[in-house]
Short mmCIF file of C-alpha atoms and ligand atoms in Angstrom, two decimals:
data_model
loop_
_atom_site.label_atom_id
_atom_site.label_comp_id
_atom_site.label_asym_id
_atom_site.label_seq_id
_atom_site.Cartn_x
_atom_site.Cartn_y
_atom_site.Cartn_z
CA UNK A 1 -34.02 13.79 -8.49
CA UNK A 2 -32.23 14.87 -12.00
CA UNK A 3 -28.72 14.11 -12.37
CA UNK A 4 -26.16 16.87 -13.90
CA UNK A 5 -25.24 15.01 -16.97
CA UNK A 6 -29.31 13.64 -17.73
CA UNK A 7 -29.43 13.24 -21.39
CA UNK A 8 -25.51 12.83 -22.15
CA UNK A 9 -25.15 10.14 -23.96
CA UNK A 10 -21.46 8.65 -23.44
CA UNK A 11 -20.04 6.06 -26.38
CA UNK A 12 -17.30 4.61 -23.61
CA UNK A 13 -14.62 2.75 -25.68
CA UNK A 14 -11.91 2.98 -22.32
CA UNK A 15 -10.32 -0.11 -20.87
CA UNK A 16 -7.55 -0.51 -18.08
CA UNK A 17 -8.20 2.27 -15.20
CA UNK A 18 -7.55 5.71 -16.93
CA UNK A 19 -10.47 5.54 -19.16
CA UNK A 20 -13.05 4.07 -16.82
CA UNK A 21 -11.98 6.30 -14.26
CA UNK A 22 -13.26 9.30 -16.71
CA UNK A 23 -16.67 7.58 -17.66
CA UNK A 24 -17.22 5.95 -14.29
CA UNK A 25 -17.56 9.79 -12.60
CA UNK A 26 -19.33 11.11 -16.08
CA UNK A 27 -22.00 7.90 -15.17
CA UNK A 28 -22.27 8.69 -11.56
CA UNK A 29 -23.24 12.62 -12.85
CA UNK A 30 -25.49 10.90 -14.68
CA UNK A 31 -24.37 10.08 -18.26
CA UNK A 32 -25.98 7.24 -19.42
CA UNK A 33 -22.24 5.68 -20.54
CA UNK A 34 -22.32 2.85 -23.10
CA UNK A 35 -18.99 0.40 -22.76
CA UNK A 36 -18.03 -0.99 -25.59
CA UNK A 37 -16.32 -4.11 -25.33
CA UNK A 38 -14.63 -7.36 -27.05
CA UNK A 39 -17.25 -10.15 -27.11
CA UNK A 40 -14.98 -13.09 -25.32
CA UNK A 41 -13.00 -11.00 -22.97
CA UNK A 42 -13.96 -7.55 -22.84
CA UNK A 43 -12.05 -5.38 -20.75
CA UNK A 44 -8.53 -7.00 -19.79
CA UNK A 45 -9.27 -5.69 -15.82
CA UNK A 46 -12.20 -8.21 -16.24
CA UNK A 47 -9.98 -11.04 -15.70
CA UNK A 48 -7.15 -9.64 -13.81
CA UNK A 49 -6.22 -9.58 -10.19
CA UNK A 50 -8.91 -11.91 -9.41
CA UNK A 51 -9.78 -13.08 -6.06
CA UNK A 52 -12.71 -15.50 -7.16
CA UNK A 53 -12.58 -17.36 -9.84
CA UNK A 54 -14.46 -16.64 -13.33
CA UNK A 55 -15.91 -13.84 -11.45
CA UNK A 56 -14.83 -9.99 -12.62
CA UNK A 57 -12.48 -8.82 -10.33
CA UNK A 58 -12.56 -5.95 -7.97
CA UNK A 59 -10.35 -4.21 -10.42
CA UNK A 60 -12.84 -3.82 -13.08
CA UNK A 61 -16.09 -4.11 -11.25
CA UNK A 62 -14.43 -0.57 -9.26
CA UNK A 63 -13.41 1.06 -11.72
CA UNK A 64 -17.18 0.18 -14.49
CA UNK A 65 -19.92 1.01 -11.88
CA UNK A 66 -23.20 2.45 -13.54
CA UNK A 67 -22.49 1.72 -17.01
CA UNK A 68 -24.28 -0.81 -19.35
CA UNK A 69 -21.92 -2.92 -21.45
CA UNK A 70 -22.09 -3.73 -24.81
CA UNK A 71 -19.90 -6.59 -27.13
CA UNK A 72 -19.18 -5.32 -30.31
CA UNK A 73 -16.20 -6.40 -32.94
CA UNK A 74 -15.14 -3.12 -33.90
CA UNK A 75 -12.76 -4.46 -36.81
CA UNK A 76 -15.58 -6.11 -38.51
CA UNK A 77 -17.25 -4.72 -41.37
CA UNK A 78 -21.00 -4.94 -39.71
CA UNK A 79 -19.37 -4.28 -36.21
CA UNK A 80 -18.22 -1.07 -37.40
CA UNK A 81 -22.07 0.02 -39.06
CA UNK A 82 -22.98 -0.88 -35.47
CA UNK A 83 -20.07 1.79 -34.09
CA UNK A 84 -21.07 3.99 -36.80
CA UNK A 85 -25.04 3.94 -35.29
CA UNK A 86 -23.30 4.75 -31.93
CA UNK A 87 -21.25 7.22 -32.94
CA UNK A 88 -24.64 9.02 -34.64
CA UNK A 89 -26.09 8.67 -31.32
CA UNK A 90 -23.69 9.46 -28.78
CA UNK A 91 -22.86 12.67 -27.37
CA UNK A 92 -19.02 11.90 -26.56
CA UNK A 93 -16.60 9.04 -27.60
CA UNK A 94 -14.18 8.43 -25.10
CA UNK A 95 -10.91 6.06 -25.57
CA UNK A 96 -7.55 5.33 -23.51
CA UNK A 97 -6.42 3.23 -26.81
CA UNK A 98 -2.87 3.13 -27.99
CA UNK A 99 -1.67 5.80 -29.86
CA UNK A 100 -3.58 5.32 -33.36
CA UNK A 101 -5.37 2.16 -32.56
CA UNK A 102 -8.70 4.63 -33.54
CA UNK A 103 -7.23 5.63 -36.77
CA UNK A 104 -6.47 1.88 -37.73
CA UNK A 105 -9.71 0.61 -37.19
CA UNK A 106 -11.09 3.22 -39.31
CA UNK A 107 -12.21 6.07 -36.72
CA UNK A 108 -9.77 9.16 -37.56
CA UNK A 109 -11.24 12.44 -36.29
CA UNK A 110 -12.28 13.74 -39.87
CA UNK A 111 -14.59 10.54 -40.20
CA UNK A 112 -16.17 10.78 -36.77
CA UNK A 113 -16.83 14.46 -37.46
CA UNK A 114 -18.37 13.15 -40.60
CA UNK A 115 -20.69 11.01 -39.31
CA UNK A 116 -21.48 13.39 -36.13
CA UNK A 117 -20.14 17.12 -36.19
CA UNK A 118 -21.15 17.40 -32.50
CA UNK A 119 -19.04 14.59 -31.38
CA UNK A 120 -16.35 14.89 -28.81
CA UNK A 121 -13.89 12.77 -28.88
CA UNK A 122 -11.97 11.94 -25.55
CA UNK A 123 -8.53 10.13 -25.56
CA UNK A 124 -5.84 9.78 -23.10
CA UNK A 125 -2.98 9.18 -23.93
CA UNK A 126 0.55 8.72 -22.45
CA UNK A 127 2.67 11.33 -23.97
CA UNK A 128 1.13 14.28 -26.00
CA UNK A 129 3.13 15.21 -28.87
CA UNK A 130 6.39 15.02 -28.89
CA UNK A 131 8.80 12.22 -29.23
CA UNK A 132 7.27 9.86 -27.34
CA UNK A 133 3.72 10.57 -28.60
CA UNK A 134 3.72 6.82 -29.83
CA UNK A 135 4.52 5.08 -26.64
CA UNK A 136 2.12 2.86 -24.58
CA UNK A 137 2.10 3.97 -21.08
CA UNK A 138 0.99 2.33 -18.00
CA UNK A 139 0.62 4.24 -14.64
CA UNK A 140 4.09 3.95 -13.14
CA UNK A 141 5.86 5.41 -16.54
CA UNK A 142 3.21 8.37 -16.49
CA UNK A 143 4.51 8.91 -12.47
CA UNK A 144 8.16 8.47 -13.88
CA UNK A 145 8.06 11.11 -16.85
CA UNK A 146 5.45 13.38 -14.94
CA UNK A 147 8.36 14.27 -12.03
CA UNK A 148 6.49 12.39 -9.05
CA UNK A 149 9.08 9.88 -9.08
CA UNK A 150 12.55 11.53 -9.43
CA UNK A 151 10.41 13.82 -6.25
CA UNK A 152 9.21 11.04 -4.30
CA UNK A 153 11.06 9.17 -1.35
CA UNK A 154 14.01 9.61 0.54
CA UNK A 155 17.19 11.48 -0.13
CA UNK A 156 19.66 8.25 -0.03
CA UNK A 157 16.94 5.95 -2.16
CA UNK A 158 15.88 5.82 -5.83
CA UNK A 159 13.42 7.57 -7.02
CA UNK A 160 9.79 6.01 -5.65
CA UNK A 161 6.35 6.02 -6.70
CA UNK A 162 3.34 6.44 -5.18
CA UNK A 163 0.19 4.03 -4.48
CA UNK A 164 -2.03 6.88 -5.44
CA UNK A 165 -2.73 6.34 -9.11
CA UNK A 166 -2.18 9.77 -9.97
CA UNK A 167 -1.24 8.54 -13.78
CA UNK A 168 -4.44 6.91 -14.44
CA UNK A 169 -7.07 8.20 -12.15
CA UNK A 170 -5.21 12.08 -11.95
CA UNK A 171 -5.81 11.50 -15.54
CA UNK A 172 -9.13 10.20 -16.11
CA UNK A 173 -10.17 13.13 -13.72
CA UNK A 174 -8.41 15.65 -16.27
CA UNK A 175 -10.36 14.26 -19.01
CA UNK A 176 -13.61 14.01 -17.12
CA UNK A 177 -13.30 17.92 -16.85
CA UNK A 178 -12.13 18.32 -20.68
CA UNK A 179 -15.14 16.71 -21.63
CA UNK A 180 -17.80 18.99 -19.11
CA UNK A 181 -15.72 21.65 -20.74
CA UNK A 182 -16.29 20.87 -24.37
CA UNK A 183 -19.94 19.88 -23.91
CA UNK A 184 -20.46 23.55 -22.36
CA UNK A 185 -18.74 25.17 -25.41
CA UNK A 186 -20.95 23.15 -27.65
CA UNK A 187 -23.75 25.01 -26.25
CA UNK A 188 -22.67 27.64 -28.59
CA UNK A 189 -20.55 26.39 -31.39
CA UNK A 190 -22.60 23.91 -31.93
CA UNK A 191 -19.79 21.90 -32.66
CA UNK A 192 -17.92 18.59 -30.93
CA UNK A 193 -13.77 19.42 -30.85
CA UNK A 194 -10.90 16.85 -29.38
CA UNK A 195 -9.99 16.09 -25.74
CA UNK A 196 -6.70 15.13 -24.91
CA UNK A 197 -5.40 14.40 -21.57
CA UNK A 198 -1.62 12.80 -21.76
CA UNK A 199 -0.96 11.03 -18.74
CA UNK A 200 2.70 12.77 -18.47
CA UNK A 201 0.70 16.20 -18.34
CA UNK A 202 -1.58 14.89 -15.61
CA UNK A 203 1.07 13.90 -13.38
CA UNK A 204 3.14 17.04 -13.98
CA UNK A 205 0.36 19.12 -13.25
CA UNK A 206 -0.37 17.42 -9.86
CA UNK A 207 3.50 18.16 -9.08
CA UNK A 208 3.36 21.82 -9.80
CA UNK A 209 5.11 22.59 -6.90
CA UNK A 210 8.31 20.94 -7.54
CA UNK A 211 8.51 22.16 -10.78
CA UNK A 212 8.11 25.67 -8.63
CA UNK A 213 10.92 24.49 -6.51
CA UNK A 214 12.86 23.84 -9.61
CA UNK A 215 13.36 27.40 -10.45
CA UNK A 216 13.41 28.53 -6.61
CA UNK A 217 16.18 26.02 -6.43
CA UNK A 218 18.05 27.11 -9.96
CA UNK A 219 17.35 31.08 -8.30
CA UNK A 220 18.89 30.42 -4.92
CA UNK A 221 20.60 27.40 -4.84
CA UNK A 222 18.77 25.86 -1.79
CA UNK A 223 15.35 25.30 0.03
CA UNK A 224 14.94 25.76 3.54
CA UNK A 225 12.27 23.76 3.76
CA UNK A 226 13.72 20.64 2.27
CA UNK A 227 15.36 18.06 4.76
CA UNK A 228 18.82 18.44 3.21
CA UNK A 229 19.12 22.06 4.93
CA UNK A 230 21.52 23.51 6.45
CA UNK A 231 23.34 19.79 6.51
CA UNK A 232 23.68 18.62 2.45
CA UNK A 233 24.45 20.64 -0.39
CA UNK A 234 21.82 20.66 -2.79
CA UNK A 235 22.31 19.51 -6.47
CA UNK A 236 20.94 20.84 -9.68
CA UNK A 237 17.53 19.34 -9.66
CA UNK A 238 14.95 19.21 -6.79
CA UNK A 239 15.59 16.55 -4.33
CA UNK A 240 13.64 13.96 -2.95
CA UNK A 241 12.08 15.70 0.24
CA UNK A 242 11.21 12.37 2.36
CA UNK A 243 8.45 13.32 3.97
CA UNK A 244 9.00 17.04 4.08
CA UNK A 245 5.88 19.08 4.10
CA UNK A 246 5.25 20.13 0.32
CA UNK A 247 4.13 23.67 1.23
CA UNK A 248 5.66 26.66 3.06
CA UNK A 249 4.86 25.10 6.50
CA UNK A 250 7.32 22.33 8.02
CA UNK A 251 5.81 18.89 8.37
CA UNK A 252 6.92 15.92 8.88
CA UNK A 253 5.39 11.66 9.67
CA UNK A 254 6.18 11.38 13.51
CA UNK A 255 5.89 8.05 15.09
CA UNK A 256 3.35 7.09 17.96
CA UNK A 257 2.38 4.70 20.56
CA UNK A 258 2.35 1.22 19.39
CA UNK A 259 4.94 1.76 16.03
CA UNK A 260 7.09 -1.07 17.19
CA UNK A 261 4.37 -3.67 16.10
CA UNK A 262 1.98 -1.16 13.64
CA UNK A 263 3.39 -0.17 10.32
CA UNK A 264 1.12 2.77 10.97
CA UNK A 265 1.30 3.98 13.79
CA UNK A 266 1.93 7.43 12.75
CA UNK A 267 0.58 10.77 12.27
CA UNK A 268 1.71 13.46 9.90
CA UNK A 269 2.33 16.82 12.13
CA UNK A 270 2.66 20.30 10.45
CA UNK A 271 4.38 22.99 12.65
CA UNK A 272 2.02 25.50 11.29
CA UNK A 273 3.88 29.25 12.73
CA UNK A 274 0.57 29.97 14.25
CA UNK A 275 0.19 27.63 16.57
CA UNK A 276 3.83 27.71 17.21
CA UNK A 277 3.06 28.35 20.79
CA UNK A 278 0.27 25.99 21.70
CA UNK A 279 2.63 23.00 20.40
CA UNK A 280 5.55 23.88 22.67
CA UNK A 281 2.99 23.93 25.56
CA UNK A 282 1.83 20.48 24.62
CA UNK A 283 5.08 18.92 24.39
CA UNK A 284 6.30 20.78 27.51
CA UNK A 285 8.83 23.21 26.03
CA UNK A 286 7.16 26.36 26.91
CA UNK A 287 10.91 28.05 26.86
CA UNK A 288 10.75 27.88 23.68
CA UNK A 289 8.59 30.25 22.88
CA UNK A 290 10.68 33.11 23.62
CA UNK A 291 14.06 31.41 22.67
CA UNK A 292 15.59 32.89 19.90
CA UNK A 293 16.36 29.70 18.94
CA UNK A 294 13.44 28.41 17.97
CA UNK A 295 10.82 31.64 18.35
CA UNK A 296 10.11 32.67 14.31
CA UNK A 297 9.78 30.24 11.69
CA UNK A 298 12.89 31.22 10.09
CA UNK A 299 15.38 29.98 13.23
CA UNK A 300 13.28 26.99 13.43
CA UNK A 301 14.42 25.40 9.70
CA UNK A 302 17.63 25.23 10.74
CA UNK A 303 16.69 23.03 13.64
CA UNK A 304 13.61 21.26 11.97
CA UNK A 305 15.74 17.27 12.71
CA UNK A 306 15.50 18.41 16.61
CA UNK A 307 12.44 20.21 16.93
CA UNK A 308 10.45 16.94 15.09
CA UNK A 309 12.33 14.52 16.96
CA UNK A 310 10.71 16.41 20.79
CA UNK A 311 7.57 16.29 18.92
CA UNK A 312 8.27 12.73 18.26
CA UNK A 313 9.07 11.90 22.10
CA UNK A 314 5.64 13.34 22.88
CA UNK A 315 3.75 11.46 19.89
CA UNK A 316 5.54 8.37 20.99
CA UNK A 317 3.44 8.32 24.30
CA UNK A 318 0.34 8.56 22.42
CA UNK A 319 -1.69 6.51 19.81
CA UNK A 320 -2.37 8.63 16.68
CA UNK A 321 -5.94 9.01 17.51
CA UNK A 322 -5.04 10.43 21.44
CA UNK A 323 -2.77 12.50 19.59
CA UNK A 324 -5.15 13.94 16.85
CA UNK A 325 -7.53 14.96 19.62
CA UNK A 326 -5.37 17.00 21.88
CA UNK A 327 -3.57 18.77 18.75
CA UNK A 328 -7.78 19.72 17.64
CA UNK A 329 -8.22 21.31 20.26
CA UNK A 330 -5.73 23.60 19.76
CA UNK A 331 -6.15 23.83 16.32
CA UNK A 332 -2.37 22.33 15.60
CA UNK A 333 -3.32 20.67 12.05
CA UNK A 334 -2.22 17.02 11.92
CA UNK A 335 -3.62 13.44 10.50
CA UNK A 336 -2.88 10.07 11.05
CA UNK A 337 -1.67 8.19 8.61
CA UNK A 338 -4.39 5.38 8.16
CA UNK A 339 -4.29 2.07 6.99
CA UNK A 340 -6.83 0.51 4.46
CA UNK A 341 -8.61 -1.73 6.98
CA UNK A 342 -8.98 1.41 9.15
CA UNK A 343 -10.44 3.57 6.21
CA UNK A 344 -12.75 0.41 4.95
CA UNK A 345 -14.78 0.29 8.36
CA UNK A 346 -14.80 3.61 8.98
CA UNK A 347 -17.79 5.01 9.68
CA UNK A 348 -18.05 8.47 8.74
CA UNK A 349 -17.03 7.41 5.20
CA UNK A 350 -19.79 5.47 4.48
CA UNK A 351 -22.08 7.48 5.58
CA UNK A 352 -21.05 10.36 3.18
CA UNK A 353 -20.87 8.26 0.37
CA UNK A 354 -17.24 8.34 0.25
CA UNK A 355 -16.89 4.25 0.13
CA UNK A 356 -20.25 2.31 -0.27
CA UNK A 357 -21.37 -1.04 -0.23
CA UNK A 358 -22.35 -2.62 -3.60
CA UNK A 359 -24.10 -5.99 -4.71
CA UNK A 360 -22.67 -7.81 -7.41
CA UNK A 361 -24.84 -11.25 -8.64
CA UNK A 362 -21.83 -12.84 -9.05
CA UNK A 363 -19.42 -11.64 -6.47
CA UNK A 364 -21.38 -10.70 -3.78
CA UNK A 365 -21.40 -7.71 -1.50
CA UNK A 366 -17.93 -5.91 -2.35
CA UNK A 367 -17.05 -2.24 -1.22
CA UNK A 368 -15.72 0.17 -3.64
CA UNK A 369 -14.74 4.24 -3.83
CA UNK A 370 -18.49 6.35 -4.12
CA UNK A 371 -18.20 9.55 -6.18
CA UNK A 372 -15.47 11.94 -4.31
CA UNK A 373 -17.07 14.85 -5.87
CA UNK A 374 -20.61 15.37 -3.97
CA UNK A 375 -23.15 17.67 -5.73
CA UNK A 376 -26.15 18.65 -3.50
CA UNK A 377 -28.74 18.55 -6.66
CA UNK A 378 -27.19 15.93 -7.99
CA UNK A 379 -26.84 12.88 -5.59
CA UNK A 380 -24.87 9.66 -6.85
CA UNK A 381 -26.13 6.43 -6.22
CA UNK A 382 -23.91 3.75 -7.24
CA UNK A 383 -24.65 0.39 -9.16
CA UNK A 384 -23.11 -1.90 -10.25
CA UNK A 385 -20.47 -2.68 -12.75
CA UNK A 386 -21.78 -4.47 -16.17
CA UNK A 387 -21.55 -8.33 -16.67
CA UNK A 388 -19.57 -8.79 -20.35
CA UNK A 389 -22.13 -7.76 -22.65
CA UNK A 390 -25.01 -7.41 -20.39
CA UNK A 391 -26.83 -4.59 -22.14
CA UNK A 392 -26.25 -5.62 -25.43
CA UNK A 393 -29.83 -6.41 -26.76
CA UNK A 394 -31.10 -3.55 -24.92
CA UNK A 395 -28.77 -0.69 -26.56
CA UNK A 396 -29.00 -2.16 -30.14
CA UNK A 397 -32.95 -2.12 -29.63
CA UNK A 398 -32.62 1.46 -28.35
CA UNK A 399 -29.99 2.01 -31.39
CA UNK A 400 -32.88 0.87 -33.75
CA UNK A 401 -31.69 -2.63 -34.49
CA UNK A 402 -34.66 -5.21 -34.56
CA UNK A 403 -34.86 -8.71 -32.99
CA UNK A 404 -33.83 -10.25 -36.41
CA UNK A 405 -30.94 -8.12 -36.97
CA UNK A 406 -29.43 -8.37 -33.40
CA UNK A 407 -29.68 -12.48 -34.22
CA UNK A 408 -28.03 -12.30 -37.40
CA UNK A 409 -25.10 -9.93 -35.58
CA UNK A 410 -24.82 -12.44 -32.50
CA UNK A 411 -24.81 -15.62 -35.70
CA UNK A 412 -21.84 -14.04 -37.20
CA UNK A 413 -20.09 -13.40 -33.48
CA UNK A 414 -20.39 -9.80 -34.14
CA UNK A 415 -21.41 -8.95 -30.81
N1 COA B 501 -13.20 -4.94 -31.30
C1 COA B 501 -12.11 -5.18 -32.04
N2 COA B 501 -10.89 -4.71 -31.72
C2 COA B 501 -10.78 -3.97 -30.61
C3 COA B 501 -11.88 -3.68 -29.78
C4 COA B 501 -13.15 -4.20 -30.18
N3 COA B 501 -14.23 -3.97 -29.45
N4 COA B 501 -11.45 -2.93 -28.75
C5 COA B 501 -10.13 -2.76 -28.92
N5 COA B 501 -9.71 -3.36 -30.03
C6 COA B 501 -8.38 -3.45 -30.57
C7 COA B 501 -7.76 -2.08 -30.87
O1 COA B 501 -8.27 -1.61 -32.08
C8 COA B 501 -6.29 -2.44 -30.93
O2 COA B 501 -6.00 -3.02 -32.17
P1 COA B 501 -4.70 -2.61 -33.06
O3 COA B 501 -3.52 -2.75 -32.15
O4 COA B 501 -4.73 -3.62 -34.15
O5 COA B 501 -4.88 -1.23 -33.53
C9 COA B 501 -6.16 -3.57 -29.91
O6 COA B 501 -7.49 -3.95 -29.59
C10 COA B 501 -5.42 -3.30 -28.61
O7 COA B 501 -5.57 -1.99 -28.15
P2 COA B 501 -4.40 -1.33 -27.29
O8 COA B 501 -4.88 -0.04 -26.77
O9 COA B 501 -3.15 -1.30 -28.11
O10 COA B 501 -4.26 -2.35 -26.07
P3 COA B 501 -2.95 -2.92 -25.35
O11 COA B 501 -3.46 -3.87 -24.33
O12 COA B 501 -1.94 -3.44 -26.29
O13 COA B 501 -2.31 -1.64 -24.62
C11 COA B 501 -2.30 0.22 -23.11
C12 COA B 501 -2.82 -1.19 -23.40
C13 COA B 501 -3.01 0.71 -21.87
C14 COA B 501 -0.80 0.20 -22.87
C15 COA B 501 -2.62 1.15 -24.30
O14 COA B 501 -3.98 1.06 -24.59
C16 COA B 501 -2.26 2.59 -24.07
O15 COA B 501 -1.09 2.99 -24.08
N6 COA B 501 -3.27 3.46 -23.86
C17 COA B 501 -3.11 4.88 -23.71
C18 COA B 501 -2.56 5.24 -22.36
C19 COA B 501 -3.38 4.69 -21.23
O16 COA B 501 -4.55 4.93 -21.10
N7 COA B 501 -2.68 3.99 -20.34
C20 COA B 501 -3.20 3.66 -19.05
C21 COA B 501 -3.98 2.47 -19.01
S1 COA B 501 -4.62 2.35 -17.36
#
């Protein structure tokens, strides 16, 4: 079957996890995605976090599935005819560089255009302009300036952030639709244009709604849904909510049979106003219902801390699972919170392609994140990541190069 992207032809400069993140989903839509990398070391995820020796580590080999890889020297003189050929022949250029890094090696914007008017060029960035437009950023910085952090965790603890990557994969997935974007609008300009995604500007925009809170807060001076109501006075910027639901429902992580001894033995439960009345039947509090006290939605956020904590007595006499199935049935919307090991063998995952099973010649069998985003004429089968340099040969013969040349390149350690 044809894949979305056939015929895109990606000139993949990323390293680390923001970039790959964009060209690993623009290969799995079927970009043919070219990785361009140091001869020696290549990508710096290569060799880190590594769990066998001299073999690419899960980091990398997760993050580079269904590319080729390429060395190249990219500050040499006949490295950079090589990057010019690529740049002629590539659709999109995509980089997670530091700020100017492109420019110094010779690359500015007007020069690509030069060489290729219908180039896009892809970069993410930490900080878009601004005063910190220089600055290298990792992931936790990104969840630091975006708002996540000074948001996240508990009222009485420093700020927190989060396991999700939300800097560097939020990001990559910005980019991913920046560059689907400016492909489309080449249709009929004819012409490539710049994509920037700034990882700050990611983050924010996944925490939208405390920057919404922010002005609800600066309107009325307090949120009702936030765990510091009625009880502590509110301050001038949002607080951290704990584990507060993040919409207008009331949620909160409720322990369950078996928390003593497992760190997750929990389930998130949202007291939805709809089903209001099926979840005091279940935890045996029919009279409250009809009590004033507790009846609309409104009376019940001043009494959130004592409603949760019945649900919790009822939770605690079941395992998260038990729990989950008698809140389905009455449509009372709650999940557990699972752990890794649970999501790794769970079924149902792998069979939609959510986390698949991938053999590396090196590593072995491995498991890894399939693409989230499923498109029914355009089914993703993933391969696996690139050894350093493995397509080399093959792209500079496809590039044009002959058998000679590509000797005389590898002689002078160009690739
Ligand atoms: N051949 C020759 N030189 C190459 C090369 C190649 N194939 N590929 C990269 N380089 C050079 C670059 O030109 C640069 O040289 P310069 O500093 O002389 O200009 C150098 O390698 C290092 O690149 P840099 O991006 O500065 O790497 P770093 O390891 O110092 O910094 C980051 C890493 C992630 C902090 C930085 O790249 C960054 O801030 N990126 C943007 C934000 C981002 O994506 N962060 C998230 C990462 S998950």
């Amino acid at each position: 079957m044809s894949k979305a992207l056939d015929g895109v032809r990606i000139l993949d400069f990323t390293h680390v996890q923001s970039g790959p993140t964009c060209t690993q989903l623009l290969a799995w839509f079927g970009a043919d995605v070219i990785k361009v990398e140091r001869a020696g070391e290549g990508d710096a995820t290569r060799g880190q976090l590594r769990d066998i020796p001299d073999v690419d580590s899960l980091y990398f080999t997760m993050l580079n599935h269904n590319k080729r890889s390429i060395t190249l020297d990219t500050k040499n003189p006949k490295g950079k005819e090589v990057l010019e050929t690529l740049i002629k022949q590539c659709d999109v250029l995509v980089e997670n560089f530091a700020p100017g890094a492109l420019d110094r090696m010779g690359f500015t914007w007007l020069r690509i255009q030069e060489l290729n008017p219908r180039m896009i060029v892809a970069s993410v960035k930490g900080f878009g302009p601004g005063p910190y437009e220089n600055c290298k950023v990792y992931e936790n910085v990104a969840q630091c300036a975006g708002g996540a952090a000074s948001t996240t965790g508990f009222e009485d603890g420093p700020p927190m952030v989060t396991g999700a990557q939300i800097g560097d994969s939020g990001t990559g997935l910005h980019l991913a639709l920046g560059i689907v974007a400016a492909l489309y609008q080449r249709k009929s300009t004819g012409r490539g244009q710049k994509v920037l995604a700034a990882m700050q500007d990611s983050v924010l925009n996944l925490c939208r709604v405390k920057l919404r809170d922010q002005q609800r807060l600066e309107r009325t001076g307090l949120m009702k849904e936030y765990p510091q109501y009625p009880d502590h006075p509110f301050g001038e910027a949002v607080p951290r909510a704990g584990n507060a639901s993040g919409g207008g429902q009331p949620g909160s992580i409720l322990k369950c049979k078996g928390w003593e001894t497992d760190p997750n033995a929990y389930l998130y439960f949202i007291t939805q106003g709809a089903v209001w009345p099926a979840i005091c039947k279940v935890i045996g509090e029919e009279n409250w219902i009809n009590d004033e006290t507790y009846a609309t939605p409104a009376a019940r956020l001043l009494h959130q801390k004592l409603i949760f904590a019945r649900i919790e007595e009822w939770t605690k006499t079941k395992t998260k699972f038990e729990a989950m199935d008698i809140m389905n049935k009455y449509d009372i919307p709650c999940g557990p919170i699972l752990s890794m090991k649970e999501i790794a063998e769970d079924p149902s995952l792998r069979e939609s392609g959510t986390i698949v099973e991938v053999d590396h010649p090196k590593r072995g069998k491995y498991l890894s994140v399939g693409n989230p985003i499923k498109l029914s004429d355009s089914p993703t089968e993933v391969t696996r990541s690139p050894l350093l340099g493995e397509h080399t040969e093959e792209v500079l013969t496809q590039l044009g190069y002959s058998t000679e040349q590509i000797a005389a390149l590898r002689e002078e350690r160009v690739i």
